[in-house]
């Protein structure tokens, strides 16, 4: 009969074998020796048992030499605790040419420390709206490791064929700097993200450019006029100085009214009736509007809007907020493509009731 000690040893080896399968370590040369639970993390002690290969230099049979200092390989959490594998790799020596060689394992790339399964998890987390530091903290790795994995993503932009409907917008990349984004209206895929705008857009909200129906009726003291005036009263004073300005202002307000009410016939009727009556600078603008009449009519009649792209920009702001900003634009651009263009598969299981 087998002794109790032999049975216990066999049971212990079976447990370590099942742990190897649970951790998805498929390299048959790796054997788990023990698992040590510490206050902050778990350590899996393992060795690589490898047959001596032929020498790559002289072709002679190499021999087992010793074990290398344990490699500290970070791994996925087990029972909610950060885990790392302390893997001792076998070294081999050729006694003909003194060539030294270290055994390799498929769980880690050559000359790398981060295992493939961690890189896969990083890629999965990058698709989610999680900050770079958050990913690093969850996987017990450095932020630079996450950035290196982000840089592995490559996106090819094919501008030879563009979608039928596109959404364009701008967003703040860094303080005082605006960036441009284009999105497929139907599929919601990001087409491109540009670091800067070609032309800076300056907005001067002057009374003469505002909708007359939205002018404030509150009276304030105006130092320029040395009296209390409403915005409408200020506008009346401005227009009283020039009949030409007054005529163009009322024409602008009529155009704005018909545009907001989506009345293309009345809108373009004003252009056609007044093109010879306005200033020469406005005539150029009127001709441009009439030349692009079909496109503008589509804007007035079709229900398309930038609402979907605005929602996408909110997600981009969420990525920025979670990450506390990005210093490198290329990393930020890749993170947008990873998070929004790569669709996350549903992985949650639904347990049926007994």
XYZ file of N, CA and C in Angstrom, residues 54-284:
693
model
N 20.377 21.759 -29.060
C 21.668 21.812 -29.745
C 22.185 23.236 -29.726
N 23.488 23.364 -29.713
C 24.105 24.687 -29.696
C 23.819 25.401 -31.018
N 23.298 26.631 -30.991
C 23.012 27.350 -32.239
C 24.270 27.789 -32.978
N 25.439 27.776 -32.294
C 26.686 28.211 -32.929
C 27.452 27.051 -33.565
N 27.723 26.002 -32.772
C 28.549 24.900 -33.287
C 27.758 23.624 -33.551
N 26.524 23.562 -33.083
C 25.688 22.388 -33.341
C 25.894 21.244 -32.375
N 26.749 21.412 -31.374
C 26.972 20.356 -30.383
C 25.807 20.300 -29.391
N 25.706 19.193 -28.712
C 24.656 19.035 -27.713
C 25.005 19.855 -26.468
N 24.093 20.749 -26.102
C 24.311 21.543 -24.900
C 23.904 20.726 -23.670
N 24.348 21.184 -22.512
C 24.024 20.493 -21.268
C 23.425 21.476 -20.267
N 22.631 20.926 -19.355
C 22.025 21.756 -18.321
C 23.117 22.342 -17.440
N 22.973 23.642 -17.175
C 24.011 24.335 -16.402
C 23.498 24.685 -15.002
N 22.592 25.640 -14.922
C 21.972 25.987 -13.643
C 20.678 26.744 -13.931
N 20.057 27.270 -12.874
C 18.842 28.059 -13.042
C 19.169 29.542 -12.926
N 18.519 30.317 -13.784
C 18.699 31.759 -13.762
C 18.010 32.340 -12.525
N 18.375 33.567 -12.167
C 17.678 34.262 -11.093
C 16.200 34.379 -11.466
N 15.266 34.149 -10.524
C 13.837 34.136 -10.871
C 13.385 35.415 -11.572
N 12.678 35.241 -12.694
C 12.076 36.373 -13.400
C 10.751 36.721 -12.725
N 10.556 37.994 -12.411
C 9.323 38.439 -11.755
C 8.325 38.860 -12.832
N 7.381 37.976 -13.121
C 6.421 38.187 -14.207
C 5.065 38.561 -13.612
N 4.566 39.783 -13.845
C 3.229 40.136 -13.344
C 2.159 39.307 -14.044
N 1.101 38.968 -13.308
C 0.050 38.120 -13.873
C -1.308 38.663 -13.456
N -2.369 38.052 -13.985
C -3.721 38.479 -13.641
C -4.012 38.201 -12.172
N -4.947 38.967 -11.623
C -5.310 38.793 -10.219
C -5.870 37.399 -9.955
N -5.584 36.885 -8.771
C -6.209 35.644 -8.309
C -6.823 35.918 -6.945
N -8.084 35.538 -6.802
C -8.873 35.793 -5.581
C -8.775 37.257 -5.151
N -8.804 38.160 -6.155
C -8.795 39.586 -5.859
C -7.472 40.152 -5.408
N -6.398 39.393 -5.507
C -5.074 39.848 -5.072
C -4.131 39.952 -6.272
N -3.309 41.005 -6.322
C -2.291 41.074 -7.376
C -1.387 39.842 -7.311
N -1.034 39.339 -8.482
C -0.275 38.081 -8.545
C 0.930 38.247 -9.461
N 2.020 37.611 -9.081
C 3.173 37.562 -9.977
C 3.796 36.173 -9.909
N 4.415 35.799 -11.022
C 5.069 34.492 -11.121
C 6.573 34.683 -10.963
N 7.154 33.964 -10.026
C 8.615 33.948 -9.882
C 9.119 32.716 -10.622
N 9.519 32.933 -11.872
C 9.864 31.824 -12.762
C 11.379 31.674 -12.878
N 11.866 30.503 -12.487
C 13.281 30.178 -12.659
C 13.468 29.491 -14.006
N 14.279 30.103 -14.857
C 14.520 29.551 -16.187
C 15.839 28.779 -16.198
N 15.803 27.642 -16.847
C 16.992 26.790 -16.952
C 17.996 27.410 -17.921
N 19.264 27.378 -17.525
C 20.333 27.818 -18.422
C 21.088 26.595 -18.930
N 21.556 26.726 -20.178
C 22.300 25.635 -20.819
C 23.666 26.154 -21.264
N 24.632 25.221 -21.275
C 25.981 25.595 -21.676
C 26.532 24.573 -22.656
N 27.175 25.109 -23.695
C 27.863 24.247 -24.656
C 29.331 24.157 -24.222
N 29.776 22.958 -23.928
C 31.144 22.775 -23.441
C 32.156 22.706 -24.583
N 31.668 22.857 -25.822
C 32.575 22.897 -26.964
C 33.001 24.334 -27.275
N 32.007 25.243 -27.283
C 32.317 26.642 -27.639
C 31.980 27.620 -26.515
N 31.536 27.106 -25.359
C 31.206 27.917 -24.172
C 30.010 28.844 -24.385
N 29.158 28.518 -25.338
C 27.945 29.293 -25.580
C 26.946 29.052 -24.447
N 26.367 30.155 -23.920
C 25.345 30.058 -22.882
C 23.984 30.385 -23.491
N 22.959 29.713 -23.006
C 21.623 29.892 -23.564
C 20.591 29.723 -22.448
N 19.530 30.545 -22.497
C 18.464 30.496 -21.490
C 17.205 29.941 -22.140
N 16.510 29.079 -21.426
C 15.273 28.500 -21.958
C 14.211 29.585 -22.121
N 13.342 29.420 -23.115
C 12.298 30.397 -23.420
C 10.927 29.780 -23.194
N 9.943 30.653 -22.980
C 8.570 30.209 -22.760
C 7.618 31.044 -23.603
N 6.556 30.442 -24.140
C 5.619 31.204 -24.973
C 4.733 32.177 -24.197
N 4.701 32.079 -22.865
C 3.826 32.999 -22.121
C 4.396 34.414 -22.100
N 5.700 34.551 -22.370
C 6.349 35.856 -22.415
C 7.203 35.925 -23.670
N 7.148 37.061 -24.374
C 7.999 37.239 -25.539
C 9.464 37.292 -25.111
N 10.338 36.960 -26.050
C 11.766 36.987 -25.761
C 12.199 38.406 -25.386
N 12.998 38.503 -24.336
C 13.507 39.775 -23.823
C 12.395 40.691 -23.300
N 11.251 40.109 -22.952
C 10.141 40.861 -22.373
C 9.836 40.333 -20.970
N 9.195 41.178 -20.181
C 8.801 40.778 -18.834
C 7.286 40.646 -18.703
N 6.530 41.424 -19.491
C 5.068 41.413 -19.402
C 4.530 40.229 -20.196
N 3.745 39.346 -19.582
C 3.225 38.173 -20.306
C 2.171 38.561 -21.338
N 1.937 37.663 -22.274
C 0.976 37.918 -23.344
C -0.432 38.131 -22.793
N -0.796 37.388 -21.748
C -2.151 37.480 -21.208
C -2.409 38.860 -20.594
N -1.372 39.489 -20.032
C -1.513 40.849 -19.506
C -1.681 41.840 -20.649
N -0.922 41.652 -21.736
C -1.070 42.525 -22.902
C -2.465 42.422 -23.499
N -3.022 41.221 -23.517
C -4.389 41.045 -24.003
C -5.384 41.775 -23.102
N -5.145 41.718 -21.797
C -6.035 42.394 -20.846
C -5.928 43.902 -20.979
N -4.720 44.407 -21.239
C -4.540 45.847 -21.447
C -5.349 46.300 -22.656
N -5.258 45.530 -23.755
C -6.010 45.866 -24.969
C -7.508 45.874 -24.693
N -7.977 44.927 -23.902
C -9.398 44.868 -23.550
C -9.806 46.089 -22.721
N -8.950 46.483 -21.778
C -9.258 47.627 -20.924
C -9.211 48.945 -21.692
N -8.340 49.025 -22.719
C -8.238 50.254 -23.504
C -9.519 50.532 -24.281
N -10.263 49.485 -24.619
C -11.534 49.661 -25.322
C -12.564 50.292 -24.391
N -12.440 50.011 -23.100
C -13.352 50.585 -22.123
C -12.951 52.033 -21.819
N -13.861 52.766 -21.184
C -13.599 54.166 -20.834
C -12.901 54.238 -19.477
N -11.687 53.683 -19.423
C -10.901 53.645 -18.196
C -9.611 54.422 -18.406
N -9.181 55.151 -17.396
C -7.955 55.939 -17.524
C -6.737 55.033 -17.628
N -5.670 55.579 -18.185
C -4.430 54.820 -18.344
C -3.857 54.423 -16.980
N -3.889 55.369 -16.039
C -3.389 55.052 -14.701
C -4.293 54.039 -14.010
N -5.608 54.110 -14.308
C -6.544 53.142 -13.732
C -6.260 51.731 -14.217
N -5.962 51.592 -15.515
C -5.614 50.277 -16.074
C -4.336 49.753 -15.422
N -3.344 50.640 -15.309
C -2.070 50.236 -14.699
C -2.274 49.784 -13.253
N -3.134 50.498 -12.526
C -3.383 50.141 -11.125
C -4.111 48.803 -11.019
N -5.101 48.583 -11.896
C -5.872 47.340 -11.849
C -5.002 46.124 -12.144
N -4.035 46.273 -13.054
C -3.210 45.139 -13.472
C -1.848 45.110 -12.779
N -1.624 46.056 -11.860
C -0.366 46.112 -11.094
C 0.852 46.220 -12.004
N 0.750 47.110 -12.974
C 1.859 47.371 -13.893
C 2.077 48.876 -13.961
N 3.080 49.305 -14.709
C 3.362 50.733 -14.828
C 2.515 51.353 -15.936
N 2.317 52.667 -15.835
C 1.559 53.388 -16.866
C 2.286 53.338 -18.206
N 3.614 53.357 -18.175
C 4.386 53.297 -19.426
C 4.140 51.984 -20.161
N 3.876 50.899 -19.426
C 3.549 49.616 -20.069
C 2.234 49.722 -20.826
N 1.263 50.409 -20.231
C -0.035 50.610 -20.894
C 0.149 51.460 -22.145
N 0.979 52.501 -22.064
C 1.222 53.377 -23.217
C 1.923 52.608 -24.332
N 2.866 51.736 -23.981
C 3.544 50.929 -25.010
C 2.546 50.034 -25.734
N 1.609 49.451 -24.997
C 0.588 48.617 -25.632
C -0.328 49.462 -26.508
N -0.656 50.668 -26.059
C -1.480 51.571 -26.868
C -0.790 51.889 -28.183
N 0.537 52.047 -28.140
C 1.294 52.364 -29.351
C 1.390 51.185 -30.314
N 1.031 49.987 -29.847
C 1.012 48.826 -30.744
C -0.157 48.877 -31.724
N -1.186 49.654 -31.389
C -2.340 49.758 -32.279
C -1.971 50.594 -33.499
N -2.405 50.142 -34.655
C -2.173 50.860 -35.902
C -3.504 51.032 -36.627
N -3.793 52.255 -37.045
C -5.029 52.538 -37.757
C -4.685 53.128 -39.125
N -5.158 52.466 -40.169
C -4.944 52.944 -41.531
C -6.165 53.756 -41.962
N -5.894 54.946 -42.456
C -6.973 55.836 -42.876
C -7.069 55.819 -44.398
N -8.186 55.370 -44.891
C -8.427 55.330 -46.329
C -9.400 56.452 -46.676
N -8.857 57.545 -47.232
C -9.690 58.689 -47.577
C -10.128 58.665 -49.043
N -9.830 57.548 -49.745
C -10.267 57.446 -51.139
C -11.783 57.295 -51.228
N -12.381 56.722 -50.174
C -13.839 56.578 -50.120
C -14.325 57.084 -48.772
N -15.176 58.079 -48.810
C -15.723 58.647 -47.587
C -17.198 58.274 -47.458
N -17.712 58.212 -46.234
C -19.136 57.901 -46.060
C -20.021 58.982 -46.666
N -21.232 58.601 -46.984
C -22.166 59.538 -47.624
C -22.497 60.709 -46.712
N -22.605 60.424 -45.408
C -22.949 61.457 -44.436
C -21.861 61.491 -43.369
N -21.299 62.674 -43.132
C -20.259 62.829 -42.116
C -20.652 63.919 -41.125
N -20.156 63.783 -39.913
C -20.319 64.810 -38.886
C -18.949 65.398 -38.581
N -18.883 66.719 -38.494
C -17.638 67.417 -38.181
C -17.832 68.235 -36.914
N -16.800 68.324 -36.139
C -16.872 69.146 -34.925
C -15.458 69.409 -34.434
N -15.377 70.194 -33.389
C -14.097 70.487 -32.767
C -14.229 70.292 -31.265
N -13.110 70.012 -30.621
C -13.106 69.797 -29.180
C -11.782 70.297 -28.622
N -11.750 70.490 -27.343
C -10.549 71.004 -26.688
C -9.615 69.856 -26.346
N -8.422 69.860 -26.947
C -7.407 68.844 -26.619
C -6.615 69.281 -25.388
N -6.057 70.457 -25.443
C -5.392 71.045 -24.283
C -5.934 72.456 -24.104
N -5.597 73.077 -22.994
C -6.118 74.400 -22.694
C -5.729 75.392 -23.787
N -6.739 76.018 -24.362
C -6.504 77.014 -25.400
C -6.208 76.447 -26.764
N -6.331 75.122 -26.940
C -6.025 74.518 -28.237
C -7.174 73.621 -28.662
N -7.701 73.893 -29.850
C -8.835 73.132 -30.364
C -8.362 72.116 -31.400
N -9.014 70.956 -31.417
C -8.715 69.903 -32.385
C -9.965 69.581 -33.189
N -9.767 68.944 -34.331
C -10.855 68.651 -35.273
C -11.140 67.155 -35.279
N -12.425 66.792 -35.379
C -12.829 65.383 -35.430
C -13.908 65.210 -36.493
N -13.809 64.107 -37.248
C -14.815 63.752 -38.253
C -15.306 62.343 -37.958
N -16.615 62.126 -38.088
C -17.228 60.848 -37.729
C -18.229 60.420 -38.796
N -18.309 59.101 -39.018
C -19.335 58.523 -39.882
C -20.680 58.664 -39.180
N -21.624 59.360 -39.821
C -22.912 59.641 -39.182
C -23.704 58.372 -38.913
N -23.647 57.408 -39.835
C -24.453 56.194 -39.708
C -23.799 55.175 -38.774
N -22.519 54.849 -39.014
C -21.844 53.783 -38.262
C -21.177 54.282 -36.981
N -21.067 55.611 -36.840
C -20.469 56.237 -35.654
C -18.976 55.970 -35.522
N -18.320 55.486 -36.588
C -16.872 55.263 -36.557
C -16.136 56.591 -36.736
N -15.030 56.742 -36.013
C -14.213 57.940 -36.160
C -13.436 57.846 -37.469
N -13.553 58.852 -38.316
C -12.846 58.871 -39.598
C -11.443 59.432 -39.414
N -11.341 60.554 -38.735
C -10.026 61.135 -38.479
C -10.105 62.075 -37.295
N -8.960 62.278 -36.675
C -8.804 63.253 -35.594
C -7.559 64.060 -35.911
N -7.708 65.376 -36.050
C -6.590 66.251 -36.391
C -6.181 67.053 -35.166
N -4.882 67.254 -35.035
C -4.358 67.894 -33.828
C -4.793 69.345 -33.711
N -4.839 70.057 -34.814
C -5.215 71.468 -34.758
C -6.169 71.823 -35.871
N -6.818 72.942 -35.729
C -7.701 73.414 -36.787
C -6.886 74.195 -37.814
N -7.303 74.082 -39.076
C -6.591 74.798 -40.130
C -6.698 76.299 -39.926
N -7.875 76.742 -39.530
C -8.094 78.166 -39.342
C -8.739 78.392 -37.983
N -8.167 79.271 -37.204
C -8.742 79.561 -35.885
C -10.061 80.293 -36.061
N -11.058 79.895 -35.294
C -12.383 80.509 -35.367
C -12.539 81.441 -34.177
N -12.783 82.677 -34.460
C -12.947 83.665 -33.400
C -14.412 84.090 -33.354
N -14.951 84.052 -32.169
C -16.360 84.408 -32.003
C -16.457 85.722 -31.224
N -17.055 86.691 -31.846
C -17.311 87.954 -31.184
C -18.824 88.131 -31.131
N -19.364 87.968 -29.942
C -20.815 88.050 -29.793
C -21.213 89.526 -29.656
N -21.420 90.119 -30.756
C -21.819 91.527 -30.767
C -23.333 91.632 -30.899
N -23.839 92.699 -30.432
C -25.296 92.893 -30.463
C -25.845 92.864 -31.879
N -25.075 93.368 -32.800
C -25.570 93.466 -34.171
C -25.649 92.111 -34.857
N -24.978 91.117 -34.284
C -24.991 89.778 -34.862
C -26.009 88.869 -34.183
N -26.569 89.326 -33.062
C -27.497 88.487 -32.326
C -28.880 88.498 -32.956
N -29.642 87.447 -32.616
C -31.047 87.384 -33.008
C -31.789 88.476 -32.241
N -32.491 89.348 -32.967
C -33.174 90.477 -32.327
C -34.221 90.028 -31.322
N -34.765 88.821 -31.513
C -35.784 88.316 -30.584
C -35.179 87.861 -29.258
N -33.864 87.714 -29.230
C -33.204 87.223 -28.019
C -32.416 88.314 -27.287
N -32.603 89.545 -27.700
C -31.898 90.633 -27.033
C -32.448 90.835 -25.624
N -31.561 91.052 -24.687
C -31.966 91.243 -23.296
C -32.664 92.591 -23.121
N -33.739 92.581 -22.314
C -34.480 93.821 -22.039
C -34.117 94.407 -20.671
N -33.056 93.881 -20.070
C -32.627 94.399 -18.772
C -31.793 95.660 -18.977
N -32.062 96.640 -18.138
C -31.392 97.927 -18.279
C -30.193 97.997 -17.327
N -29.035 98.341 -17.907
C -27.809 98.480 -17.127
C -27.165 99.829 -17.457
N -26.313 100.261 -16.558
C -25.581 101.492 -16.824
C -24.475 101.210 -17.832
N -24.443 102.011 -18.904
C -23.452 101.844 -19.963
C -22.486 103.026 -19.928
N -21.245 102.784 -19.530
C -20.288 103.898 -19.419
C -20.078 104.638 -20.733
N -20.143 103.911 -21.857
C -19.906 104.558 -23.156
C -20.961 105.620 -23.445
N -22.237 105.307 -23.121
C -23.346 106.232 -23.390
C -23.682 107.094 -22.170
N -23.095 106.728 -21.024
C -23.311 107.452 -19.773
C -24.785 107.497 -19.390
N -25.430 106.377 -19.553
C -26.840 106.253 -19.172
C -27.207 104.784 -19.049
N -28.389 104.509 -18.465
C -28.893 103.150 -18.339
C -29.664 102.790 -19.607
N -29.242 101.714 -20.269
C -29.863 101.308 -21.532
C -30.016 99.794 -21.584
N -31.030 99.351 -22.341
C -31.148 97.924 -22.654
C -30.344 97.642 -23.918
N -30.154 96.369 -24.227
C -29.420 96.006 -25.445
C -30.139 96.494 -26.696
N -31.479 96.461 -26.671
C -32.247 96.914 -27.844
C -32.086 98.422 -28.048
N -32.056 99.153 -26.958
C -31.886 100.608 -27.066
C -30.492 100.954 -27.594
N -29.498 100.169 -27.182
C -28.140 100.380 -27.705
C -28.106 100.104 -29.199
N -28.795 99.028 -29.600
C -28.826 98.663 -31.013
C -29.501 99.753 -31.840
N -30.590 100.322 -31.327
C -31.290 101.397 -32.044
C -30.385 102.608 -32.232
N -29.580 102.907 -31.226
C -28.655 104.037 -31.330
C -27.579 103.773 -32.389
N -27.113 102.511 -32.436
C -26.096 102.159 -33.431
C -26.654 102.258 -34.845
N -27.858 101.725 -35.045
C -28.453 101.707 -36.383
C -28.876 103.095 -36.849
N -29.133 103.993 -35.908
C -29.571 105.347 -36.286
C -28.452 106.141 -36.945
N -27.229 105.668 -36.811
C -26.089 106.383 -37.393
C -25.877 106.069 -38.869
N -26.538 105.035 -39.389
C -26.308 104.647 -40.785
C -27.534 103.938 -41.332
N -28.125 104.514 -42.374
C -29.272 103.866 -43.019
C -28.835 102.601 -43.760
N -27.629 102.638 -44.306
C -27.105 101.457 -45.009
C -26.947 100.281 -44.033
N -26.381 100.567 -42.853
C -26.225 99.527 -41.832
C -27.586 99.029 -41.366
N -28.532 99.943 -41.218
C -29.879 99.578 -40.763
C -30.557 98.654 -41.764
N -30.403 98.954 -43.066
C -31.002 98.117 -44.111
C -30.397 96.711 -44.089
N -29.090 96.619 -43.985
C -28.424 95.310 -43.970
C -28.758 94.525 -42.695
N -28.924 95.254 -41.585
C -29.268 94.569 -40.334
C -30.648 93.921 -40.432
N -31.632 94.663 -40.918
C -32.986 94.105 -41.030
C -33.022 92.945 -42.029
N -32.232 93.053 -43.100
C -32.149 91.952 -44.064
C -31.545 90.709 -43.395
N -30.521 90.932 -42.599
C -29.892 89.818 -41.867
C -30.880 89.148 -40.912
N -31.692 89.958 -40.231
C -32.667 89.401 -39.293
C -33.754 88.603 -40.019
N -34.174 89.063 -41.199
C -35.160 88.310 -41.989
C -34.582 86.977 -42.459
N -33.340 87.024 -42.938
C -32.684 85.782 -43.370
C -32.561 84.803 -42.203
N -32.185 85.322 -41.047
C -32.045 84.483 -39.857
C -33.386 83.870 -39.460
N -34.449 84.662 -39.552
C -35.791 84.183 -39.184
C -36.240 83.043 -40.099
N -36.099 83.223 -41.424
C -36.525 82.185 -42.374
C -35.632 80.945 -42.285
N -34.363 81.151 -41.984
C -33.465 80.000 -41.839
C -33.840 79.174 -40.612
N -34.101 79.845 -39.498
C -34.471 79.130 -38.274
C -35.825 78.438 -38.411
N -36.715 79.003 -39.197
C -38.031 78.389 -39.427
C -38.013 77.377 -40.573
N -36.829 77.189 -41.185
C -36.649 76.221 -42.269
C -37.621 76.476 -43.422
N -37.517 77.710 -43.939
C -38.338 78.124 -45.082
C -37.406 78.464 -46.241
N -36.945 77.455 -46.988
C -35.937 77.698 -48.029
C -36.403 78.625 -49.149
N -37.679 78.574 -49.527
C -38.155 79.416 -50.629
C -38.074 80.897 -50.257
N -38.566 81.256 -49.067
C -38.511 82.654 -48.624
C -37.068 83.077 -48.353
N -36.267 82.128 -47.854
C -34.867 82.407 -47.537
C -34.099 82.795 -48.792
N -34.197 81.977 -49.844
C -33.469 82.277 -51.079
C -34.156 83.359 -51.901
N -35.465 83.568 -51.661
C -36.149 84.686 -52.317
C -35.553 86.020 -51.899
N -35.175 86.138 -50.638
C -34.528 87.364 -50.160
C -33.172 87.579 -50.829
N -32.432 86.498 -51.047
C -31.147 86.616 -51.741
C -31.344 87.132 -53.160
N -32.281 86.537 -53.868
C -32.501 86.888 -55.281
C -33.029 88.312 -55.431
N -33.881 88.758 -54.493
C -34.486 90.089 -54.601
C -33.553 91.209 -54.150
N -32.567 90.878 -53.330
C -31.727 91.928 -52.747
C -30.270 91.865 -53.180
N -29.924 90.940 -54.080
C -28.514 90.767 -54.437
C -27.916 92.019 -55.083
N -28.743 92.801 -55.773
C -28.244 94.010 -56.424
C -28.351 95.240 -55.528
N -29.027 95.090 -54.373
C -29.251 96.230 -53.486
C -28.245 96.289 -52.334
N -27.531 95.190 -52.121
C -26.621 95.133 -50.972
C -25.224 95.580 -51.375
N -24.366 95.728 -50.382
C -22.980 96.127 -50.601
C -22.261 95.071 -51.432
N -21.221 95.482 -52.150
C -20.498 94.558 -53.034
C -19.904 93.371 -52.264
N -19.484 93.589 -51.022
C -18.956 92.488 -50.215
C -20.041 91.449 -49.935
N -21.265 91.924 -49.701
C -22.372 91.007 -49.452
C -22.821 90.315 -50.732
N -22.639 90.967 -51.865
C -23.011 90.336 -53.135
C -22.218 89.046 -53.352
N -20.945 89.072 -52.995
C -20.120 87.858 -53.110
C -20.667 86.748 -52.224
